[in-house]
mmCIF file of C-alpha atoms and ligand atoms in Angstrom:
data_model
loop_
_atom_site.group_PDB
_atom_site.id
_atom_site.type_symbol
_atom_site.label_atom_id
_atom_site.label_comp_id
_atom_site.label_asym_id
_atom_site.label_seq_id
_atom_site.Cartn_x
_atom_site.Cartn_y
_atom_site.Cartn_z
ATOM 1 C CA MET Y 255 80.109 67.521 215.604
ATOM 2 C CA SER Y 256 82.419 71.021 216.006
ATOM 3 C CA VAL Y 257 79.980 71.831 218.833
ATOM 4 C CA THR Y 258 81.546 69.036 220.796
ATOM 5 C CA ILE Y 259 84.412 69.309 219.224
ATOM 6 C CA GLU Y 260 84.624 72.979 220.519
ATOM 7 C CA LYS Y 261 83.657 72.449 224.240
ATOM 8 C CA LEU Y 262 86.712 70.117 224.102
ATOM 9 C CA LEU Y 263 88.582 72.446 223.325
ATOM 10 C CA ARG Y 264 87.192 75.309 225.611
ATOM 11 C CA ASP Y 265 87.286 73.125 228.104
ATOM 12 C CA ASN Y 266 91.253 72.446 227.980
ATOM 13 C CA GLY Y 267 92.363 75.575 227.657
ATOM 14 C CA VAL Y 268 93.471 75.098 223.823
ATOM 15 C CA ILE Y 269 91.409 77.841 223.303
ATOM 16 C CA LEU Y 270 92.733 81.453 223.962
ATOM 17 C CA GLU Y 271 90.788 84.816 223.340
ATOM 18 C CA GLY Y 272 92.541 88.025 223.603
ATOM 19 C CA HIS Y 273 94.873 90.084 221.818
ATOM 20 C CA PHE Y 274 97.844 87.352 220.341
ATOM 21 C CA LEU Y 275 101.251 87.943 218.813
ATOM 22 C CA LEU Y 276 101.377 84.522 216.063
ATOM 23 C CA THR Y 277 104.513 83.742 215.130
ATOM 24 C CA SER Y 278 104.292 85.501 211.517
ATOM 25 C CA GLY Y 279 104.526 88.391 213.058
ATOM 26 C CA LEU Y 280 100.195 89.291 212.375
ATOM 27 C CA HIS Y 281 97.768 90.585 215.173
ATOM 28 C CA SER Y 282 95.339 88.134 216.340
ATOM 29 C CA GLY Y 283 92.264 87.638 219.051
ATOM 30 C CA LEU Y 284 92.133 84.019 219.068
ATOM 31 C CA TYR Y 285 94.815 81.834 219.672
ATOM 32 C CA PHE Y 286 95.320 77.847 219.942
ATOM 33 C CA GLU Y 287 97.120 76.842 222.435
ATOM 34 C CA LYS Y 288 98.227 73.694 220.784
ATOM 35 C CA PHE Y 289 100.649 72.249 223.631
ATOM 36 C CA LYS Y 290 97.443 71.901 225.800
ATOM 37 C CA ILE Y 291 96.456 68.829 222.838
ATOM 38 C CA LEU Y 292 99.939 67.369 222.532
ATOM 39 C CA GLU Y 293 100.937 67.738 226.513
ATOM 40 C CA ASN Y 294 97.194 65.589 227.028
ATOM 41 C CA PRO Y 295 97.282 62.078 225.448
ATOM 42 C CA LYS Y 296 94.031 61.271 226.176
ATOM 43 C CA VAL Y 297 92.629 64.402 224.361
ATOM 44 C CA SER Y 298 95.554 63.721 222.150
ATOM 45 C CA ALA Y 299 94.498 59.961 221.845
ATOM 46 C CA LEU Y 300 90.610 61.599 220.635
ATOM 47 C CA LEU Y 301 90.855 64.041 218.495
ATOM 48 C CA CYS Y 302 93.282 61.935 216.451
ATOM 49 C CA SER Y 303 90.687 59.167 216.344
ATOM 50 C CA LYS Y 304 88.465 61.574 214.387
ATOM 51 C CA ILE Y 305 91.687 61.459 211.274
ATOM 52 C CA ALA Y 306 92.247 57.541 212.012
ATOM 53 C CA ILE Y 307 88.539 56.722 211.615
ATOM 54 C CA HIS Y 308 88.585 59.277 208.400
ATOM 55 C CA PHE Y 309 91.427 57.529 207.052
ATOM 56 C CA SER Y 310 90.935 54.334 207.571
ATOM 57 C CA THR Y 311 89.363 53.253 204.010
ATOM 58 C CA SER Y 312 92.272 55.181 202.825
ATOM 59 C CA GLY Y 313 95.261 51.961 202.639
ATOM 60 C CA ILE Y 314 97.367 54.065 204.652
ATOM 61 C CA GLU Y 315 100.551 52.613 204.589
ATOM 62 C CA LYS Y 316 102.543 55.449 206.810
ATOM 63 C CA VAL Y 317 101.916 58.703 208.863
ATOM 64 C CA ILE Y 318 104.222 61.437 208.147
ATOM 65 C CA GLY Y 319 104.265 64.752 210.678
ATOM 66 C CA PRO Y 320 106.184 67.644 210.637
ATOM 67 C CA THR Y 321 108.314 68.960 213.821
ATOM 68 C CA THR Y 322 107.567 69.095 216.028
ATOM 69 C CA GLY Y 323 103.824 68.774 217.121
ATOM 70 C CA GLY Y 324 103.331 66.900 214.168
ATOM 71 C CA ILE Y 325 105.552 63.567 215.546
ATOM 72 C CA ILE Y 326 103.439 63.295 218.851
ATOM 73 C CA LEU Y 327 100.116 63.375 216.254
ATOM 74 C CA ALA Y 328 101.799 60.649 213.243
ATOM 75 C CA TYR Y 329 102.757 58.438 216.069
ATOM 76 C CA GLU Y 330 98.803 58.309 217.183
ATOM 77 C CA ILE Y 331 97.737 58.461 214.653
ATOM 78 C CA ALA Y 332 99.649 55.575 213.034
ATOM 79 C CA LYS Y 333 98.980 53.774 216.212
ATOM 80 C CA GLN Y 334 95.797 53.537 215.778
ATOM 81 C CA LEU Y 335 95.548 52.713 211.660
ATOM 82 C CA GLY Y 336 98.182 50.464 212.543
ATOM 83 C CA VAL Y 337 100.495 50.960 210.454
ATOM 84 C CA PHE Y 338 104.416 53.326 210.949
ATOM 85 C CA ALA Y 339 104.951 56.544 211.155
ATOM 86 C CA GLY Y 340 107.809 59.076 209.901
ATOM 87 C CA ILE Y 341 109.064 62.842 210.838
ATOM 88 C CA ALA Y 342 109.555 64.972 208.785
ATOM 89 C CA GLU Y 343 112.780 67.463 209.714
ATOM 90 C CA GLU Y 344 113.821 71.172 209.287
ATOM 91 C CA PRO Y 345 117.394 71.420 208.248
ATOM 92 C CA GLU Y 346 116.444 74.231 207.556
ATOM 93 C CA VAL Y 347 113.702 76.599 206.973
ATOM 94 C CA GLY Y 348 111.264 76.068 204.934
ATOM 95 C CA LYS Y 349 112.471 72.765 203.687
ATOM 96 C CA ARG Y 350 111.859 69.411 205.198
ATOM 97 C CA ILE Y 351 113.392 65.965 204.527
ATOM 98 C CA ILE Y 352 112.634 62.800 206.018
ATOM 99 C CA LYS Y 353 115.731 60.935 206.555
ATOM 100 C CA ARG Y 354 115.659 58.854 210.122
ATOM 101 C CA GLY Y 355 113.760 55.215 210.468
ATOM 102 C CA SER Y 356 113.168 53.773 207.413
ATOM 103 C CA GLY Y 357 111.702 56.322 205.199
ATOM 104 C CA ILE Y 358 109.476 56.553 202.657
ATOM 105 C CA LYS Y 359 109.187 53.057 199.850
ATOM 106 C CA GLU Y 360 108.632 53.881 196.465
ATOM 107 C CA GLY Y 361 104.782 54.552 196.322
ATOM 108 C CA GLU Y 362 104.189 54.464 199.520
ATOM 109 C CA ARG Y 363 100.164 55.910 200.463
ATOM 110 C CA VAL Y 364 101.152 58.728 202.784
ATOM 111 C CA LEU Y 365 98.895 60.498 205.658
ATOM 112 C CA VAL Y 366 100.634 63.859 205.970
ATOM 113 C CA VAL Y 367 99.183 65.329 209.844
ATOM 114 C CA ASP Y 368 100.146 68.179 211.439
ATOM 115 C CA ASP Y 369 98.238 70.026 214.434
ATOM 116 C CA VAL Y 370 97.566 73.618 213.716
ATOM 117 C CA LEU Y 371 97.167 74.970 209.577
ATOM 118 C CA THR Y 372 97.506 78.787 209.828
ATOM 119 C CA THR Y 373 99.438 79.220 206.831
ATOM 120 C CA GLY Y 374 99.667 75.313 205.880
ATOM 121 C CA GLY Y 375 104.140 76.056 204.782
ATOM 122 C CA SER Y 376 104.524 73.006 207.462
ATOM 123 C CA ILE Y 377 102.089 71.068 205.386
ATOM 124 C CA ARG Y 378 102.989 71.674 201.684
ATOM 125 C CA ALA Y 379 107.118 71.621 203.064
ATOM 126 C CA THR Y 380 105.732 67.955 204.314
ATOM 127 C CA ILE Y 381 104.011 67.089 201.478
ATOM 128 C CA ASP Y 382 107.050 67.781 199.141
ATOM 129 C CA ALA Y 383 109.571 65.750 201.052
ATOM 130 C CA VAL Y 384 107.403 63.064 201.241
ATOM 131 C CA LEU Y 385 107.115 63.175 197.016
ATOM 132 C CA GLU Y 386 110.717 63.559 197.073
ATOM 133 C CA ARG Y 387 111.532 60.471 198.267
ATOM 134 C CA GLY Y 388 108.663 59.004 196.183
ATOM 135 C CA GLY Y 389 105.841 58.192 198.565
ATOM 136 C CA LYS Y 390 101.995 58.987 197.672
ATOM 137 C CA ILE Y 391 99.947 61.524 199.529
ATOM 138 C CA SER Y 392 96.892 59.145 200.458
ATOM 139 C CA GLY Y 393 95.550 62.478 202.610
ATOM 140 C CA VAL Y 394 96.161 65.422 204.533
ATOM 141 C CA ALA Y 395 94.857 65.597 208.218
ATOM 142 C CA VAL Y 396 94.976 68.358 210.827
ATOM 143 C CA LEU Y 397 93.448 68.949 214.457
ATOM 144 C CA ILE Y 398 92.375 72.719 213.591
ATOM 145 C CA ASP Y 399 92.532 75.198 210.581
ATOM 146 C CA ARG Y 400 92.563 77.986 211.345
ATOM 147 C CA SER Y 401 93.185 79.196 207.625
ATOM 148 C CA GLU Y 402 92.086 82.475 205.572
ATOM 149 C CA LYS Y 403 92.379 80.719 202.279
ATOM 150 C CA SER Y 404 91.532 77.726 201.369
ATOM 151 C CA LEU Y 405 94.997 75.265 201.150
ATOM 152 C CA ASN Y 406 93.377 74.482 197.329
ATOM 153 C CA LEU Y 407 95.602 71.224 198.264
ATOM 154 C CA ASP Y 408 94.952 68.352 194.715
ATOM 155 C CA TYR Y 409 95.168 65.099 198.077
ATOM 156 C CA PRO Y 410 91.993 64.149 200.575
ATOM 157 C CA PHE Y 411 91.653 67.106 203.246
ATOM 158 C CA TYR Y 412 90.379 66.210 206.472
ATOM 159 C CA ALA Y 413 90.651 68.761 209.563
ATOM 160 C CA VAL Y 414 88.928 67.938 213.011
ATOM 161 C CA TYR Y 415 87.824 71.110 213.877
ATOM 162 C CA SER Y 416 87.754 74.563 211.567
ATOM 163 C CA LYS Y 417 87.128 78.073 212.832
ATOM 164 C CA VAL Y 418 87.845 81.452 209.448
ATOM 165 C CA VAL Y 419 89.989 83.331 212.010
ATOM 166 C CA GLU Y 420 90.977 86.606 210.984
ATOM 167 C CA ASN Y 421 94.257 88.107 212.091
ATOM 168 C CA TYR Y 422 95.977 91.491 210.983
ATOM 169 C CA PRO Y 423 99.136 93.322 210.417
ATOM 170 C CA GLN Y 424 99.888 95.766 213.363
ATOM 171 C CA GLU Y 425 99.002 99.105 211.972
ATOM 172 C CA ASP Y 426 95.285 97.640 210.838
ATOM 173 C CA CYS Y 427 94.188 95.608 214.543
ATOM 174 C CA PRO Y 428 91.390 96.761 215.286
ATOM 175 C CA LEU Y 429 92.410 95.353 219.315
ATOM 176 C CA CYS Y 430 95.726 97.564 219.236
ATOM 177 C CA LYS Y 431 93.355 100.436 218.575
ATOM 178 C CA LYS Y 432 91.457 99.567 221.574
ATOM 179 C CA ASN Y 433 94.733 99.361 223.922
ATOM 180 C CA ILE Y 434 94.476 96.106 224.758
ATOM 181 C CA PRO Y 435 97.492 94.475 225.683
ATOM 182 C CA LEU Y 436 99.042 92.565 223.647
ATOM 183 C CA THR Y 437 100.557 88.951 224.088
ATOM 184 C CA ARG Y 438 102.937 86.765 222.534
ATOM 185 C CA PRO Y 439 102.051 82.478 223.064
ATOM 186 C CA GLY Y 440 103.717 79.759 222.870
ATOM 187 C CA GLY Y 441 107.503 78.902 223.129
ATOM 188 C CA LYS Y 442 108.573 79.733 219.831
ATOM 189 C CA LYS Y 443 110.408 83.282 218.984
ATOM 190 C CA ALA Y 444 108.118 85.863 217.085
ATOM 191 C CA VAL Y 445 109.617 86.466 213.393
ATOM 192 C CA PRO Y 446 108.255 88.163 210.655
ATOM 193 C CA SER Y 447 107.331 85.935 207.397
ATOM 194 C CA ALA Y 448 107.786 82.332 209.686
ATOM 195 C CA GLU Y 449 105.184 80.093 209.598
ATOM 196 C CA CYS Y 450 102.868 79.851 212.904
HETATM 197 ZN ZN1 ZN V 68 96.992 94.224 217.962
#
């Protein structure tokens, strides 16, 4: 499974190799350009179908994703599962809320989805937002899991593609020591401690 998915990601320019400054402020030799997936409906739909199939018998009633990429994925996965989608917005850093649309009913079975898992900050904040509204977490899924440590969630977890990627603080970065030029990918400004 992973070899085919990896080829798909490489062929579509999602997996980049080099020397990157992540949003977290850490350096890494590998970067996942998630917008190469999100801007491509065909690739997005294909990757989302893996998640939809995985959770097809879990009785999911709503799919919730955090802004920005999570909205697109939640919509596509909800479409494939034949349920509604919702958005977890971030009115302040680290805090997410579900305020638009029909919200979440008490006890509703929710699948939380996101694009790339690095530290799990967005996922955890989205889970909290669902629980706060009385929802029940039936599963958590991401397209790409690049986390160094397991999230240790109490819910069924699924990643379409997993790759353990080492990140380095600047002072310990082997790529800096080799004088490889540092690039800052993605649209977000690099801020220490922010979610990647
Ligand atoms: Zn470096």
